[in-house]
Tab-separated table of C-alpha atoms in Angstrom:
chain	number	residue	atom	x	y	z
A	22	MET	CA	0.000	0.000	0.000
A	23	PRO	CA	1.555	3.333	-1.043
A	24	ASN	CA	2.114	5.976	1.595
A	25	LEU	CA	2.896	9.680	1.600
A	26	PHE	CA	6.361	10.811	2.648
A	27	ASP	CA	8.356	14.023	2.899
A	28	CYS	CA	11.709	13.195	1.285
A	29	ASN	CA	14.927	15.196	1.399
A	30	ILE	CA	16.720	15.844	-1.889
A	31	THR	CA	20.321	14.639	-1.710
A	32	GLU	CA	21.351	15.464	-5.295
A	33	ASN	CA	20.107	17.334	-8.373
A	34	ILE	CA	22.155	16.959	-11.565
A	35	ARG	CA	21.362	18.329	-15.005
A	36	LEU	CA	22.039	15.582	-17.572
A	37	THR	CA	21.030	17.389	-20.791
A	38	ASN	CA	19.357	20.673	-21.714
A	39	SER	CA	16.009	19.342	-20.489
A	40	VAL	CA	16.685	16.191	-18.460
A	41	TYR	CA	17.494	16.134	-14.748
A	42	SER	CA	18.478	13.487	-12.214
A	43	ILE	CA	17.263	13.925	-8.646
A	44	ALA	CA	18.059	11.648	-5.707
A	45	VAL	CA	15.902	11.607	-2.577
A	46	ASP	CA	16.424	9.954	0.783
A	47	CYS	CA	13.478	7.765	1.797
A	48	GLU	CA	14.206	4.351	3.262
A	49	SER	CA	10.511	3.464	3.530
A	50	ILE	CA	9.795	3.877	-0.194
A	51	ALA	CA	13.155	2.398	-1.211
A	52	ALA	CA	12.502	-0.770	0.775
A	53	GLU	CA	9.176	-1.372	-0.998
A	54	SER	CA	10.141	-0.297	-4.524
A	55	ALA	CA	10.430	-2.579	-7.542
A	56	PRO	CA	11.687	-1.896	-11.077
A	57	GLY	CA	8.894	-0.500	-13.215
A	58	GLN	CA	7.100	1.272	-10.368
A	59	PHE	CA	6.793	5.048	-10.135
A	60	LEU	CA	6.529	7.921	-7.670
A	61	HIS	CA	3.783	10.556	-7.581
A	62	ILE	CA	5.438	13.865	-6.711
A	63	LYS	CA	3.890	17.161	-5.664
A	64	CYS	CA	5.476	19.901	-7.774
A	65	GLY	CA	4.863	23.173	-5.947
A	66	ASP	CA	1.742	24.946	-4.710
A	67	ARG	CA	0.695	26.253	-8.131
A	68	VAL	CA	0.378	22.819	-9.718
A	69	LEU	CA	-2.702	20.916	-8.562
A	70	LEU	CA	-1.882	17.405	-9.788
A	71	ARG	CA	1.163	15.416	-8.781
A	72	ARG	CA	3.583	14.275	-11.469
A	73	PRO	CA	4.232	10.549	-12.048
A	74	ILE	CA	7.932	9.765	-12.503
A	75	SER	CA	9.458	6.308	-12.858
A	76	ILE	CA	12.070	5.119	-10.395
A	77	CYS	CA	15.447	5.076	-12.134
A	78	ASN	CA	17.220	3.040	-9.464
A	79	VAL	CA	17.595	2.521	-5.733
A	80	SER	CA	20.767	2.472	-3.653
A	81	GLY	CA	20.304	1.764	0.033
A	82	GLY	CA	17.624	4.156	1.205
A	83	VAL	CA	18.110	6.596	-1.671
A	84	LEU	CA	15.858	6.659	-4.749
A	85	ARG	CA	16.840	8.268	-8.025
A	86	ILE	CA	14.452	9.732	-10.587
A	87	VAL	CA	15.396	10.989	-14.048
A	88	PHE	CA	12.852	13.165	-15.817
A	89	GLU	CA	12.396	15.593	-18.700
A	90	VAL	CA	11.117	19.136	-18.185
A	91	LYS	CA	7.870	19.329	-20.149
A	92	GLY	CA	5.689	21.797	-18.257
A	93	GLU	CA	5.257	23.927	-15.168
A	94	GLY	CA	5.354	20.996	-12.743
A	95	THR	CA	8.563	19.385	-13.971
A	96	LYS	CA	10.135	22.829	-14.400
A	97	TRP	CA	9.489	23.504	-10.704
A	98	LEU	CA	10.927	20.116	-9.826
A	99	SER	CA	14.098	20.747	-11.818
A	100	LEU	CA	14.777	23.911	-9.788
A	101	GLN	CA	14.730	22.194	-6.397
A	102	GLN	CA	18.038	21.941	-4.591
A	103	THR	CA	19.867	19.652	-2.200
A	104	GLY	CA	18.191	19.852	1.191
A	105	ASP	CA	14.770	20.778	-0.179
A	106	VAL	CA	11.863	18.483	0.675
A	107	LEU	CA	9.551	16.729	-1.795
A	108	SER	CA	6.122	15.332	-0.966
A	109	ILE	CA	6.096	11.863	-2.550
A	110	LEU	CA	3.386	9.227	-2.785
A	111	GLY	CA	4.788	5.813	-3.517
A	112	PRO	CA	5.789	3.377	-4.619
A	113	LEU	CA	2.919	3.068	-7.111
A	114	GLY	CA	1.940	0.650	-9.863
A	115	ASN	CA	3.032	-2.858	-10.754
A	116	GLY	CA	6.612	-3.492	-11.837
A	117	PHE	CA	8.414	-6.007	-14.026
A	118	THR	CA	8.395	-9.724	-13.309
A	119	PHE	CA	11.861	-11.289	-13.250
A	120	LEU	CA	12.688	-14.900	-14.030
A	121	LYS	CA	16.034	-16.615	-14.443
A	122	GLY	CA	17.515	-16.376	-17.914
A	123	ASN	CA	19.098	-13.956	-20.364
A	124	VAL	CA	17.297	-10.628	-20.595
A	125	ILE	CA	17.211	-7.750	-23.088
A	126	VAL	CA	16.155	-4.342	-21.758
A	127	VAL	CA	15.081	-1.750	-24.326
A	128	GLY	CA	14.716	1.962	-23.580
A	129	GLY	CA	13.625	4.779	-25.842
A	130	GLY	CA	14.414	8.379	-24.888
A	131	ILE	CA	13.076	9.319	-21.463
A	132	GLY	CA	11.760	5.747	-21.213
A	133	SER	CA	15.343	4.634	-20.597
A	134	PRO	CA	15.712	5.539	-16.877
A	135	PRO	CA	13.385	2.858	-15.431
A	136	MET	CA	15.180	0.267	-17.532
A	137	LEU	CA	18.365	0.879	-15.534
A	138	TYR	CA	16.596	-0.336	-12.390
A	139	ALA	CA	15.262	-3.290	-14.390
A	140	ALA	CA	18.745	-4.116	-15.686
A	141	GLU	CA	20.214	-3.989	-12.190
A	142	ARG	CA	17.564	-6.373	-10.861
A	143	ALA	CA	17.773	-8.762	-13.833
A	144	LYS	CA	21.553	-8.868	-13.480
A	145	GLU	CA	21.142	-10.655	-10.140
A	146	ASN	CA	20.023	-13.826	-11.944
A	147	ALA	CA	20.924	-13.432	-15.612
A	148	ALA	CA	23.060	-11.959	-18.326
A	149	VAL	CA	21.643	-8.597	-19.391
A	150	THR	CA	21.855	-6.812	-22.743
A	151	ALA	CA	20.681	-3.195	-23.015
A	152	ILE	CA	19.559	-1.319	-26.122
A	153	LEU	CA	18.920	2.424	-25.804
A	154	GLY	CA	17.638	4.761	-28.482
A	155	PHE	CA	17.764	8.573	-28.626
A	156	ARG	CA	17.281	11.342	-31.188
A	157	SER	CA	20.910	12.475	-31.146
A	158	ALA	CA	24.093	12.552	-29.067
A	159	ASP	CA	22.757	15.606	-27.204
A	160	ASP	CA	19.890	13.497	-25.835
A	161	VAL	CA	21.886	10.483	-24.628
A	162	ILE	CA	21.548	9.805	-20.894
A	163	LEU	CA	22.766	7.135	-18.463
A	164	LYS	CA	25.157	5.537	-20.963
A	165	ASP	CA	27.894	4.959	-18.385
A	166	ASN	CA	25.398	3.518	-15.911
A	167	PHE	CA	24.084	0.941	-18.359
A	168	GLU	CA	27.571	0.025	-19.549
A	169	SER	CA	28.687	-0.645	-15.977
A	170	VAL	CA	25.720	-2.926	-15.263
A	171	CYS	CA	25.091	-4.792	-18.509
A	172	ASP	CA	27.011	-7.588	-20.187
A	173	GLU	CA	26.334	-6.051	-23.599
A	174	PHE	CA	25.260	-2.538	-24.554
A	175	HIS	CA	23.934	-1.035	-27.794
A	176	LEU	CA	23.427	2.701	-28.316
A	177	MET	CA	21.288	3.929	-31.220
A	178	THR	CA	20.570	7.478	-32.399
A	179	ASP	CA	18.285	8.682	-35.153
A	180	ASP	CA	21.025	10.768	-36.770
A	181	GLY	CA	24.022	8.550	-36.004
A	182	SER	CA	25.744	11.229	-33.923
A	183	ALA	CA	26.333	8.693	-31.129
A	184	GLY	CA	26.484	4.915	-31.253
A	185	GLU	CA	24.924	3.474	-34.396
A	186	ARG	CA	22.416	5.132	-36.678
A	187	GLY	CA	18.879	3.764	-36.625
A	188	SER	CA	16.244	2.481	-34.246
A	189	VAL	CA	16.461	0.041	-31.356
A	190	ILE	CA	14.686	-2.532	-33.539
A	191	LEU	CA	17.823	-3.146	-35.622
A	192	PRO	CA	20.027	-4.586	-32.865
A	193	LEU	CA	17.023	-6.206	-31.175
A	194	GLU	CA	16.219	-8.218	-34.276
A	195	ASN	CA	19.852	-9.327	-34.647
A	196	LEU	CA	20.043	-10.374	-31.004
A	197	LEU	CA	16.797	-12.356	-31.087
A	198	LYS	CA	17.763	-13.977	-34.365
A	199	ASN	CA	21.245	-15.057	-33.278
A	200	GLY	CA	21.001	-15.581	-29.514
A	201	GLU	CA	18.949	-17.273	-26.841
A	202	TYR	CA	16.966	-14.886	-24.670
A	203	ASP	CA	14.295	-15.534	-22.065
A	204	ALA	CA	12.698	-12.084	-21.819
A	205	VAL	CA	12.494	-8.628	-23.361
A	206	LEU	CA	11.643	-5.691	-21.087
A	207	SER	CA	10.810	-2.339	-22.631
A	208	CYS	CA	9.835	1.277	-21.939
A	209	GLY	CA	9.552	4.157	-24.400
A	210	PRO	CA	7.291	5.664	-27.058
A	211	HIS	CA	4.243	3.604	-28.037
A	212	LYS	CA	5.367	3.062	-31.620
A	213	MET	CA	8.725	1.785	-30.455
A	214	GLN	CA	7.139	-0.555	-27.934
A	215	GLU	CA	4.665	-1.835	-30.504
A	216	ALA	CA	7.586	-2.763	-32.752
A	217	VAL	CA	9.480	-4.336	-29.840
A	218	ALA	CA	6.446	-6.397	-28.836
A	219	LYS	CA	5.829	-7.543	-32.407
A	220	LEU	CA	9.442	-8.623	-32.855
A	221	ALA	CA	9.545	-10.469	-29.528
A	222	ALA	CA	6.358	-12.320	-30.467
A	223	GLU	CA	7.864	-13.244	-33.832
A	224	PHE	CA	10.761	-14.974	-32.053
A	225	ASN	CA	8.500	-16.358	-29.313
A	226	VAL	CA	10.282	-14.482	-26.517
A	227	PRO	CA	8.142	-13.225	-23.591
A	228	CYS	CA	7.931	-9.437	-23.561
A	229	GLN	CA	6.856	-6.964	-20.896
A	230	VAL	CA	6.216	-3.288	-21.660
A	231	SER	CA	5.968	-0.317	-19.318
A	232	LEU	CA	3.406	2.124	-20.691
A	233	GLU	CA	3.752	5.879	-20.439
A	234	GLU	CA	0.383	7.607	-20.064
A	235	ARG	CA	-0.864	10.892	-18.651
A	236	MET	CA	-2.022	10.363	-15.073
A	237	GLY	CA	-4.130	12.310	-12.615
A	238	CYS	CA	-4.535	10.627	-9.247
A	239	GLY	CA	-1.953	7.855	-9.679
A	240	VAL	CA	-4.042	5.331	-7.731
A	241	GLY	CA	-6.734	4.277	-10.213
A	242	ALA	CA	-9.584	6.551	-9.163
A	243	CYS	CA	-9.732	9.232	-11.872
A	244	LEU	CA	-9.469	6.963	-14.974
A	245	VAL	CA	-7.383	9.511	-16.912
A	246	CYS	CA	-4.771	6.905	-17.853
A	247	VAL	CA	-6.969	4.064	-19.123
A	248	CYS	CA	-5.843	2.011	-22.114
A	249	ALA	CA	-7.250	-1.008	-23.954
A	250	THR	CA	-5.937	-4.407	-22.852
A	251	MET	CA	-7.013	-8.035	-23.209
A	252	PRO	CA	-5.695	-9.952	-20.175
A	253	ASP	CA	-8.123	-12.879	-20.357
A	254	GLY	CA	-9.164	-12.863	-24.002
A	255	THR	CA	-11.753	-10.129	-23.488
A	256	MET	CA	-11.072	-6.459	-24.142
A	257	LYS	CA	-11.161	-4.232	-21.079
A	258	MET	CA	-10.107	-0.713	-20.198
A	259	SER	CA	-7.116	-0.938	-17.896
A	260	ARG	CA	-5.898	1.755	-15.494
A	261	VAL	CA	-2.195	2.165	-16.288
A	262	CYS	CA	-1.390	3.671	-12.876
A	263	ALA	CA	-2.990	0.859	-10.868
A	264	ASP	CA	-3.125	-2.161	-13.203
A	265	GLY	CA	0.178	-1.288	-14.868
A	266	PRO	CA	2.319	0.471	-15.850
A	267	VAL	CA	3.988	-2.845	-16.719
A	268	TYR	CA	2.000	-5.309	-18.837
A	269	ASP	CA	2.563	-8.513	-20.705
A	270	ALA	CA	2.994	-7.143	-24.240
A	271	ARG	CA	0.512	-9.702	-25.590
A	272	GLU	CA	-2.266	-8.056	-23.589
A	273	VAL	CA	-1.778	-4.510	-24.928
A	274	PHE	CA	-3.556	-2.892	-27.878
A	275	PHE	CA	-1.019	-0.446	-29.261
């Protein structure tokens, strides 16, 4: 059951022109958190709704979030400093399921941060390969972190200014075609995840996707974040914040 905590900021680092990394000290949330879950953060007195931000990773009692400034709420959050206090509801949502075996984690853009936590957890029982995709070299984040955790790492950019040119689907297809993998875990834009899910199904590899949707309450009451799923063969409207954000890719209508 999620609870509300006042958490002290221990670090705020600007990673790119619009992406920030903030660490907060909260042993209670850290102890209950799982890869794929998110935090619901109050972003100042002028913004009514909290902002949902995925957990990037956990170290001891410290949680790290990495987010992109997109509006007034995240702009306020980016300006907070070490020692400031954030009101955080969490952890929220359902995370990834981990089984023994070789795992591929796929991240697209700002969908990459939660995949670091997933890679760290998967690494406890398996070999982990990471594929990250960004628009250009200026948008690349967490490269060193993934390289230090994963057994194999592939960086893709749309313009080829860093890593290889192209989408994450190119190395993913080669890996699934030539290797033996037990799971694909993914987070990023819908079109990317649709392609990832389709490719995993083609090679009969189980795939889990973490969906990114606009959220209001974060606990399943407001129904802002509903999406179409088919968990038992019948279409239903699923609340991403409460029923997800992680789903078996076979259940999702992209």
